[in-house]
């Protein structure tokens, strides 16, 4: 809302303070600054507040606002006096204001940094978390205006308001003065206030999705009068699923005397229903949707599923229509799935909702499925149905104008009916938030993701999402760091989801292979090696093996303490008459289920060829055990021998730690390439299934038509299980860094370098500036002196001391020793002069080459350390070997900032060329401890100072003892906006 002409002209209306928020009960509301045009809204709002609430606000009976009050509460300068309102349907439901005060409590202006704050919430909306959301936003506004503390006077009987302040997580002081409670809040965010904010965000967003998936009543708007059409199809599917709530058919064209359609009440409008409607499924042309939204909003509908097309997928006009749809729905407190959605499904027995175009409801199961694409959603539903898998819920987001994958993760994190979350995503509207939510959810249940549009750079229609500059392989690595299982295809997603939903997590990579086909066993063995697993030699039961033989062999393999998982291969066996038995899959399935149910808790997968009925029989649930959510973790008594559980040596030890036994090789190799998750916030206290407890569907064994697919799914489960174990003991930032880092001095230097009016594009630092900045964080860069002529080169060498290196710094020759631009180990003046002449004769004039002289560093391995701010991923720390390995082959590892000691140790071990650092071919291992420390220092620099948008240390020569940074480049810029910080708000696309 723009200000009126009466608004103070010297303080522009702060439109960036406007925000849509999700309240505690899952409804939405809008927060915006109060303007002079809000006088009537304010008076109407105040009239609906109870006398008790008025008394709590003004400490005296205050039945109505005077004209002076209305003027004061609607006229703000947005600096010293600020008022915010929460609106639903355009009307106020709550207000908050602050007035800057001095140390005596009198009105003041800057530099006074304290303000008095007061809230008023309409009684009908108390208990919805309105005041808590308002406090987050008014505190952010105050910090922006230089206010550091809030002061509030609260009556002792006003327990609700006292609780809002107490539970906010800010540092506060309380005292009792003159019959009231005096509260002072320090507005600097704390770890506790951030944790409180995120917990409230999780509960609210989860509740908003839950309201959509579990409505008590549904109205299908746009039901055709004749069979067929989208609306009539949805109504038929809704009835066919056995929805437990009330159902209504709505169409403005229904004849006045029409009472029912397909047996449900028929109405010409939602308002005409005369009863509460929780969910409306909208299937009308796009130009009629606004009137439907108004009808729904004015009659208390809580959420919309918009199937209608004609929005952002149709170009600029449709994109604006989509944005207006979201604005309109949120103004009434409603959330939207869609538009252009396929629908939603909830298979819970208490709901049985199929508000989608899927003609058949999937089986009840424990897999949650989110898809941005309707076509992909159909394919996934079909694939899961064919494999005998069931779903807990399905959400097709269509154009994803509102409800997103992040919202689904919030819901599935606490949903007791979901064990595995599958997501097909085409974009990440808030990548940092997705990473945070995925890490938290993955700590208690698997999250499997397929990312579409990986290379095309396109986004879903109408989405203004950050564009990443980092390669897709890097995005994948960062997802895995957060515990996300990223796969390439929807087929792989189904394969992995089936295994994780029906089987316990493996305790390690050791795989037993058994079956009645030697060839199929060998294919499985090769596939295991290719995926980094440790297969045992296949056990051939021969083609004469009976189901009893399979059962006995599987029982034996599961009992073997040296095996963590079993893959069973099966082809039709030969009967007594010599004929192949292809139709006895049910018999074999029963034998395998019996062995799996009675043996230790280890994952079992089956690879079969032409075994009739086997896959369907294996998919059948065979247990009635009551089970808590989440995949099982294998029992401790079936764990690998103690040797494989030995804690890793200290980071930086001469040899790399081995967290899991690796296949014997002739050269030292780093351990597994899967990163441990950095835990930047506590792992949620959600109880995990106890070791050895029954799984979600004991006996539901996944079957695969190819060995490679089964092995790939098992390999992903192994990686995820390892991540889960490591997540239970997160890394940390060593305390010794604090004694060698000058954070305050660095901040001052950055302010000086950027200046009072920094260029938004930023600026690169000179070598001397970069060296000074890095020195504040304990990173010493060896100086390089310019040598514009031979005499300057000789003078520089005399100052630095021989031996020296002569190198060019021209962009096209920088770090290119292979082109002759670097001369090393120059022991005296004659060698230096000779090299200078050769360099200029071979490559060009000194002015073009920009030569420098640098003291020689101890011999070692050349590496490169980088950190940068990516628009989509956030701050990223990268490591690789300098030159061809990283630049030509892309052998670079990445971690999100801030990095822990475990991240640093894993980072240097996760590149393919890591053996070079650990004594490859008899060379001496380098000082990886010093390298890990350097990585942590660079991580801290970028995390502490977001103005440092890029750092590149190249080369970093790591010797057997210590390391030397020979080159550094740093770029500064004004801090980029952080979409994952600040008060809660829904994204606006």
mmCIF file of N, CA and C in Angstrom, residues 830-877:
data_model
loop_
_atom_site.group_PDB
_atom_site.id
_atom_site.type_symbol
_atom_site.label_atom_id
_atom_site.label_comp_id
_atom_site.label_asym_id
_atom_site.label_seq_id
_atom_site.Cartn_x
_atom_site.Cartn_y
_atom_site.Cartn_z
ATOM 1 N N UNK A 830 73.065 -13.817 -11.745
ATOM 2 C CA UNK A 830 73.251 -14.173 -13.160
ATOM 3 C C UNK A 830 72.113 -15.066 -13.651
ATOM 4 N N UNK A 831 71.694 -15.997 -12.824
ATOM 5 C CA UNK A 831 70.584 -16.872 -13.219
ATOM 6 C C UNK A 831 69.302 -16.069 -13.362
ATOM 7 N N UNK A 832 69.132 -15.083 -12.503
ATOM 8 C CA UNK A 832 67.933 -14.260 -12.572
ATOM 9 C C UNK A 832 67.929 -13.419 -13.843
ATOM 10 N N UNK A 833 69.084 -12.766 -14.150
ATOM 11 C CA UNK A 833 69.144 -11.942 -15.361
ATOM 12 C C UNK A 833 68.946 -12.797 -16.620
ATOM 13 N N UNK A 834 69.567 -13.969 -16.634
ATOM 14 C CA UNK A 834 69.422 -14.849 -17.797
ATOM 15 C C UNK A 834 67.958 -15.263 -17.983
ATOM 16 N N UNK A 835 67.287 -15.617 -16.894
ATOM 17 C CA UNK A 835 65.883 -16.019 -16.979
ATOM 18 C C UNK A 835 64.996 -14.859 -17.391
ATOM 19 N N UNK A 836 65.321 -13.659 -16.922
ATOM 20 C CA UNK A 836 64.526 -12.490 -17.298
ATOM 21 C C UNK A 836 64.604 -12.251 -18.795
ATOM 22 N N UNK A 837 65.850 -12.342 -19.347
ATOM 23 C CA UNK A 837 66.020 -12.140 -20.783
ATOM 24 C C UNK A 837 65.274 -13.213 -21.572
ATOM 25 N N UNK A 838 65.371 -14.465 -21.120
ATOM 26 C CA UNK A 838 64.696 -15.557 -21.828
ATOM 27 C C UNK A 838 63.174 -15.364 -21.793
ATOM 28 N N UNK A 839 62.696 -14.938 -20.640
ATOM 29 C CA UNK A 839 61.251 -14.776 -20.476
ATOM 30 C C UNK A 839 60.706 -13.711 -21.407
ATOM 31 N N UNK A 840 61.377 -12.555 -21.463
ATOM 32 C CA UNK A 840 60.886 -11.464 -22.303
ATOM 33 C C UNK A 840 61.093 -11.755 -23.781
ATOM 34 N N UNK A 841 62.152 -12.472 -24.104
ATOM 35 C CA UNK A 841 62.378 -12.821 -25.507
ATOM 36 C C UNK A 841 61.342 -13.829 -25.997
ATOM 37 N N UNK A 842 60.953 -14.756 -25.120
ATOM 38 C CA UNK A 842 60.024 -15.816 -25.503
ATOM 39 C C UNK A 842 58.570 -15.354 -25.501
ATOM 40 N N UNK A 843 58.171 -14.553 -24.488
ATOM 41 C CA UNK A 843 56.750 -14.295 -24.267
ATOM 42 C C UNK A 843 56.310 -12.859 -24.519
ATOM 43 N N UNK A 844 57.225 -11.894 -24.560
ATOM 44 C CA UNK A 844 56.805 -10.532 -24.848
ATOM 45 C C UNK A 844 57.490 -9.517 -23.957
ATOM 46 N N UNK A 845 57.081 -8.272 -24.100
ATOM 47 C CA UNK A 845 57.693 -7.177 -23.350
ATOM 48 C C UNK A 845 57.294 -7.222 -21.876
ATOM 49 N N UNK A 846 58.126 -6.687 -21.003
ATOM 50 C CA UNK A 846 57.803 -6.690 -19.564
ATOM 51 C C UNK A 846 56.461 -6.042 -19.255
ATOM 52 N N UNK A 847 56.111 -4.983 -19.990
ATOM 53 C CA UNK A 847 54.832 -4.316 -19.718
ATOM 54 C C UNK A 847 53.659 -5.256 -19.966
ATOM 55 N N UNK A 848 53.819 -6.208 -20.891
ATOM 56 C CA UNK A 848 52.759 -7.164 -21.174
ATOM 57 C C UNK A 848 52.764 -8.324 -20.184
ATOM 58 N N UNK A 849 53.975 -8.699 -19.746
ATOM 59 C CA UNK A 849 54.106 -9.881 -18.883
ATOM 60 C C UNK A 849 53.876 -9.565 -17.414
ATOM 61 N N UNK A 850 54.145 -8.334 -16.996
ATOM 62 C CA UNK A 850 54.018 -7.935 -15.586
ATOM 63 C C UNK A 850 54.781 -8.903 -14.672
ATOM 64 N N UNK A 851 56.060 -9.071 -14.867
ATOM 65 C CA UNK A 851 56.808 -10.055 -14.056
ATOM 66 C C UNK A 851 56.955 -9.604 -12.606
ATOM 67 N N UNK A 852 57.055 -10.599 -11.723
ATOM 68 C CA UNK A 852 57.304 -10.362 -10.301
ATOM 69 C C UNK A 852 58.365 -11.345 -9.828
ATOM 70 N N UNK A 853 58.987 -10.990 -8.720
ATOM 71 C CA UNK A 853 59.988 -11.847 -8.089
ATOM 72 C C UNK A 853 59.464 -12.252 -6.722
ATOM 73 N N UNK A 854 59.643 -13.525 -6.401
ATOM 74 C CA UNK A 854 59.114 -14.045 -5.139
ATOM 75 C C UNK A 854 60.112 -15.042 -4.568
ATOM 76 N N UNK A 855 60.265 -15.014 -3.238
ATOM 77 C CA UNK A 855 61.165 -15.978 -2.593
ATOM 78 C C UNK A 855 60.626 -17.389 -2.796
ATOM 79 N N UNK A 856 61.542 -18.347 -2.975
ATOM 80 C CA UNK A 856 61.128 -19.726 -3.186
ATOM 81 C C UNK A 856 60.477 -20.308 -1.929
ATOM 82 N N UNK A 857 59.484 -21.128 -2.152
ATOM 83 C CA UNK A 857 58.803 -21.832 -1.068
ATOM 84 C C UNK A 857 59.295 -23.264 -1.023
ATOM 85 N N UNK A 858 59.178 -23.922 0.126
ATOM 86 C CA UNK A 858 59.545 -25.339 0.185
ATOM 87 C C UNK A 858 58.749 -26.154 -0.831
ATOM 88 N N UNK A 859 59.372 -27.173 -1.375
ATOM 89 C CA UNK A 859 58.696 -28.010 -2.352
ATOM 90 C C UNK A 859 57.492 -28.704 -1.721
ATOM 91 N N UNK A 860 56.460 -28.895 -2.520
ATOM 92 C CA UNK A 860 55.269 -29.562 -2.025
ATOM 93 C C UNK A 860 54.267 -29.754 -3.139
ATOM 94 N N UNK A 861 53.021 -29.913 -2.773
ATOM 95 C CA UNK A 861 51.927 -30.113 -3.722
ATOM 96 C C UNK A 861 51.193 -28.789 -3.899
ATOM 97 N N UNK A 862 51.029 -28.370 -5.160
ATOM 98 C CA UNK A 862 50.319 -27.124 -5.445
ATOM 99 C C UNK A 862 48.808 -27.361 -5.369
ATOM 100 N N UNK A 863 48.146 -26.587 -4.536
ATOM 101 C CA UNK A 863 46.697 -26.696 -4.371
ATOM 102 C C UNK A 863 46.067 -25.317 -4.545
ATOM 103 N N UNK A 864 44.746 -25.289 -4.583
ATOM 104 C CA UNK A 864 44.022 -24.033 -4.693
ATOM 105 C C UNK A 864 42.856 -24.058 -3.720
ATOM 106 N N UNK A 865 42.683 -22.965 -2.999
ATOM 107 C CA UNK A 865 41.594 -22.793 -2.033
ATOM 108 C C UNK A 865 40.783 -21.578 -2.457
ATOM 109 N N UNK A 866 39.481 -21.769 -2.574
ATOM 110 C CA UNK A 866 38.613 -20.667 -2.978
ATOM 111 C C UNK A 866 37.387 -20.608 -2.064
ATOM 112 N N UNK A 867 36.825 -19.430 -1.955
ATOM 113 C CA UNK A 867 35.537 -19.232 -1.295
ATOM 114 C C UNK A 867 34.815 -18.133 -2.045
ATOM 115 N N UNK A 868 33.519 -18.307 -2.235
ATOM 116 C CA UNK A 868 32.758 -17.301 -2.970
ATOM 117 C C UNK A 868 31.315 -17.328 -2.509
ATOM 118 N N UNK A 869 30.612 -16.249 -2.810
ATOM 119 C CA UNK A 869 29.182 -16.149 -2.515
ATOM 120 C C UNK A 869 28.426 -16.434 -3.802
ATOM 121 N N UNK A 870 27.674 -17.519 -3.797
ATOM 122 C CA UNK A 870 26.837 -17.851 -4.950
ATOM 123 C C UNK A 870 25.412 -17.405 -4.667
ATOM 124 N N UNK A 871 24.765 -16.815 -5.675
ATOM 125 C CA UNK A 871 23.425 -16.267 -5.474
ATOM 126 C C UNK A 871 22.437 -17.330 -5.043
ATOM 127 N N UNK A 872 22.628 -18.571 -5.514
ATOM 128 C CA UNK A 872 21.672 -19.624 -5.205
ATOM 129 C C UNK A 872 22.084 -20.445 -4.001
ATOM 130 N N UNK A 873 23.374 -20.770 -3.894
ATOM 131 C CA UNK A 873 23.809 -21.706 -2.855
ATOM 132 C C UNK A 873 24.298 -21.025 -1.596
ATOM 133 N N UNK A 874 24.641 -19.731 -1.664
ATOM 134 C CA UNK A 874 25.213 -19.064 -0.510
ATOM 135 C C UNK A 874 26.726 -19.111 -0.565
ATOM 136 N N UNK A 875 27.370 -19.033 0.604
ATOM 137 C CA UNK A 875 28.826 -19.044 0.674
ATOM 138 C C UNK A 875 29.334 -20.472 0.507
ATOM 139 N N UNK A 876 30.273 -20.654 -0.428
ATOM 140 C CA UNK A 876 30.784 -21.982 -0.764
ATOM 141 C C UNK A 876 32.295 -21.976 -0.642
ATOM 142 N N UNK A 877 32.841 -22.972 0.042
ATOM 143 C CA UNK A 877 34.282 -23.178 0.187
ATOM 144 C C UNK A 877 34.695 -24.297 -0.759
#
